[in-house]
Coordinates of C-alpha atoms in Angstrom, one line a residue:
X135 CA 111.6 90.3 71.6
X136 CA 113.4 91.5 69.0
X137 CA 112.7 92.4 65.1
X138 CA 115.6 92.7 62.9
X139 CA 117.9 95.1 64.6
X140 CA 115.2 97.0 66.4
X141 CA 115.1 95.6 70.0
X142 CA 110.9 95.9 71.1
X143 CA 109.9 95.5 74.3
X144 CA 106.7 96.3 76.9
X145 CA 108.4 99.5 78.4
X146 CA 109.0 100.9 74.7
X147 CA 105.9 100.2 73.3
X148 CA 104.7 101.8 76.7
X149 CA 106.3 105.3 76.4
X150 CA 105.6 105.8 72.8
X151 CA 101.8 105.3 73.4
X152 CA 102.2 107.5 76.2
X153 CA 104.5 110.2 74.6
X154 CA 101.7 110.1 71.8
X155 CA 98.8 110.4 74.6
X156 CA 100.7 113.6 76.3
X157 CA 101.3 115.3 72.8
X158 CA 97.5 115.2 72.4
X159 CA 96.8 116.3 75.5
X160 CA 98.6 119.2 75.5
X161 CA 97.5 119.8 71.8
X162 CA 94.0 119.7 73.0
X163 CA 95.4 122.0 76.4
X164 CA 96.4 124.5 74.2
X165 CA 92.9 124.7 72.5
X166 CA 91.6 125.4 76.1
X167 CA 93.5 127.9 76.6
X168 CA 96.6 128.3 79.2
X169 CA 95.9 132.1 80.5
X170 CA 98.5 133.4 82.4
X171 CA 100.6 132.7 85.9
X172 CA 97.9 135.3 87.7
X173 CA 94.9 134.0 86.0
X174 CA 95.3 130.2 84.7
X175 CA 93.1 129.3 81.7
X176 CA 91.2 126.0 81.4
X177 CA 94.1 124.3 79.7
X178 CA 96.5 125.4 81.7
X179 CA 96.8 122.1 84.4
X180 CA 96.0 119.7 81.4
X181 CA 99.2 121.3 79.2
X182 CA 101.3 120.9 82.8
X183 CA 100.1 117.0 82.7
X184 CA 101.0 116.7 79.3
X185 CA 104.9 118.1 80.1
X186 CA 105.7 116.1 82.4
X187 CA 103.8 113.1 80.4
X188 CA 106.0 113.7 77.3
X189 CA 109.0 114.1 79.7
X190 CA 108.5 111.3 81.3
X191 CA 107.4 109.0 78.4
X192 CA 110.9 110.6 76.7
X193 CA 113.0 109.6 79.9
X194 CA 111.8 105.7 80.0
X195 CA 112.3 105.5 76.3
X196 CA 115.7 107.4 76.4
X197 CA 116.5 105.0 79.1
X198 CA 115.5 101.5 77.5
X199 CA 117.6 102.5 74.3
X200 CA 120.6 102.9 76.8
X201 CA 120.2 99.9 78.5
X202 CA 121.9 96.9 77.8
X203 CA 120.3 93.7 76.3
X204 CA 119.0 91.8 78.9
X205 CA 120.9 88.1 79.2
X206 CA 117.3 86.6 80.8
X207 CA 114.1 87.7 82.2
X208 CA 113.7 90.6 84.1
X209 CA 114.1 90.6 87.8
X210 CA 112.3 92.8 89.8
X211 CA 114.0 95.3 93.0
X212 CA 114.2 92.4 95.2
X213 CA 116.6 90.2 92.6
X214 CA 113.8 87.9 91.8
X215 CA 112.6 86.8 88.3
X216 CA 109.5 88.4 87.2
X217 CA 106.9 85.5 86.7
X218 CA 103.8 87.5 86.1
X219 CA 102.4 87.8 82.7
X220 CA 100.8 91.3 80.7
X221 CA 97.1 91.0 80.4
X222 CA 97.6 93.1 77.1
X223 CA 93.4 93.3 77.0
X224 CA 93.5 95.9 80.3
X225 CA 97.0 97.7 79.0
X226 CA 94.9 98.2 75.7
X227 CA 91.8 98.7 78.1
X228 CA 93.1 101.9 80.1
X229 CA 95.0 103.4 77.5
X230 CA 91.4 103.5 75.6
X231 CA 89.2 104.9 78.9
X232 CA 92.5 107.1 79.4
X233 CA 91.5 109.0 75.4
X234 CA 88.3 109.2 76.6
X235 CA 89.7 112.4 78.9
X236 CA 91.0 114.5 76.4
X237 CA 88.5 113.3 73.7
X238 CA 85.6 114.4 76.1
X239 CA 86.8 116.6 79.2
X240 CA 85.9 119.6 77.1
X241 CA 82.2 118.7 76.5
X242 CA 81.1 116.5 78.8
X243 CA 82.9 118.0 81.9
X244 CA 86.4 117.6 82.5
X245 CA 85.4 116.4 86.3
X246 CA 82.6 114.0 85.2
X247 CA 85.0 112.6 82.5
X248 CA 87.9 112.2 85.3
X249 CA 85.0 110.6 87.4
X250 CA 84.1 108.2 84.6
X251 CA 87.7 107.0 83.8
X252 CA 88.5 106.1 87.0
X253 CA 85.0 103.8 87.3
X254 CA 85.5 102.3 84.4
X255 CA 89.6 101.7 84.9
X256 CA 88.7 100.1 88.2
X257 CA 87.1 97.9 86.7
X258 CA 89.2 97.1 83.8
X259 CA 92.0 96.6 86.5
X260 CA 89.8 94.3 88.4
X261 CA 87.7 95.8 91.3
X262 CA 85.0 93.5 91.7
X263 CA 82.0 95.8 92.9
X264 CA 80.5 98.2 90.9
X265 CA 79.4 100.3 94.2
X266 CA 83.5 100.2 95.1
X267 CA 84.6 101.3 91.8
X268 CA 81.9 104.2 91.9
X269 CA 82.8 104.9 95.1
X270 CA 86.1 105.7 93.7
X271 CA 84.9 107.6 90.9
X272 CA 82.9 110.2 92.9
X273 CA 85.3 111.1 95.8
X274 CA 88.1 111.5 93.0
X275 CA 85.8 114.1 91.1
X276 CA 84.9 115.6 94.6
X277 CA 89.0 115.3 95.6
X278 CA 89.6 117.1 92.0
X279 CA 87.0 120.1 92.3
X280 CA 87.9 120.8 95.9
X281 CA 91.6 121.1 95.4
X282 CA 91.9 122.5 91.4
X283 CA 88.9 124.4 91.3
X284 CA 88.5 125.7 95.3
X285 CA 91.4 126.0 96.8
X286 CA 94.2 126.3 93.8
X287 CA 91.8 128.5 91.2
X288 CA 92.5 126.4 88.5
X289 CA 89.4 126.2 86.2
X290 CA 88.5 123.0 84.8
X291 CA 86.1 122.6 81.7
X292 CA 82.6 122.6 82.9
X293 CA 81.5 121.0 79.2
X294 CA 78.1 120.6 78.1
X295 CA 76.6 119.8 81.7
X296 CA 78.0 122.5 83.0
X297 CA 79.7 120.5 86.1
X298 CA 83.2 122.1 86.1

């Protein structure tokens, strides 16, 4: 689609809500504190997130700017026309349960706020049991302390229920 002069399209809109999502989370990263190489600060995993968010939200705009304008519809790796549609209500859907992270990891618990997300995204995307999306949610949390919080050192936020 295009507006005057200014070519819009989904992977545009895309990176600039994401480029705007990994400048707050690394505002809100720095507020956590980043520590140092030896002794990594609560902040310090969510500000590495946010760098390669922002670089990557910066690379797939860079690159749609660049590209030329497209003579149909888009085909896909296989040389076929794309024929699906965008369910805008679950784009909008995730990118809202995706602010709840930075909005709440530091009080709630940035592991119970990961958890959460992920239910709830599930089921935005479509799982159709509850129990699956839960599932989900709890061996990501479990996945996420075991490998940040034992085995690489990095802590998380523990927030107000003091879950890590």
């Amino acid at each position: 689609m295009s507006v005057g002069r200014i070519r819009v399209n989904a992977d545009l809109i895309a990176a600039a809500t994401l480029l705007g999502m990994g400048l707050l989370y690394g505002f809100l990263a720095l507020n956590e504190g980043l520590g140092t190489m030896a002794d990594t600060g609560a902040g310090f995993f969510p500000f590495v997130v946010a760098l390669v968010l922002v670089a990557s939200s910066i690379t797939v705009g860079v690159r749609d700017r660049r590209a030329e304008p497209d003579s149909g519809a888009p085909a896909d790796d296989d040389g076929e026309d794309f024929a699906g549609t965008v369910h805008w209500w679950r784009v909008v859907g995730v990118v809202l349960v995706a602010l709840l992270v930075p909005l709440f990891g530091t009080t709630v618990g940035m592991i119970v706020t990961l958890s959460v997300s992920l239910v709830l995204i599930a089921k935005i995307m479509g799982l159709a049991r509850w129990s699956s999306a839960l599932i989900l949610g709890v061996a990501f949390g479990a996945a996420t302390w075991l490998i940040f919080v034992r085995w690489l050192y990095v802590p998380l936020p523990a927030g107000t229920l003091g879950l890590v």
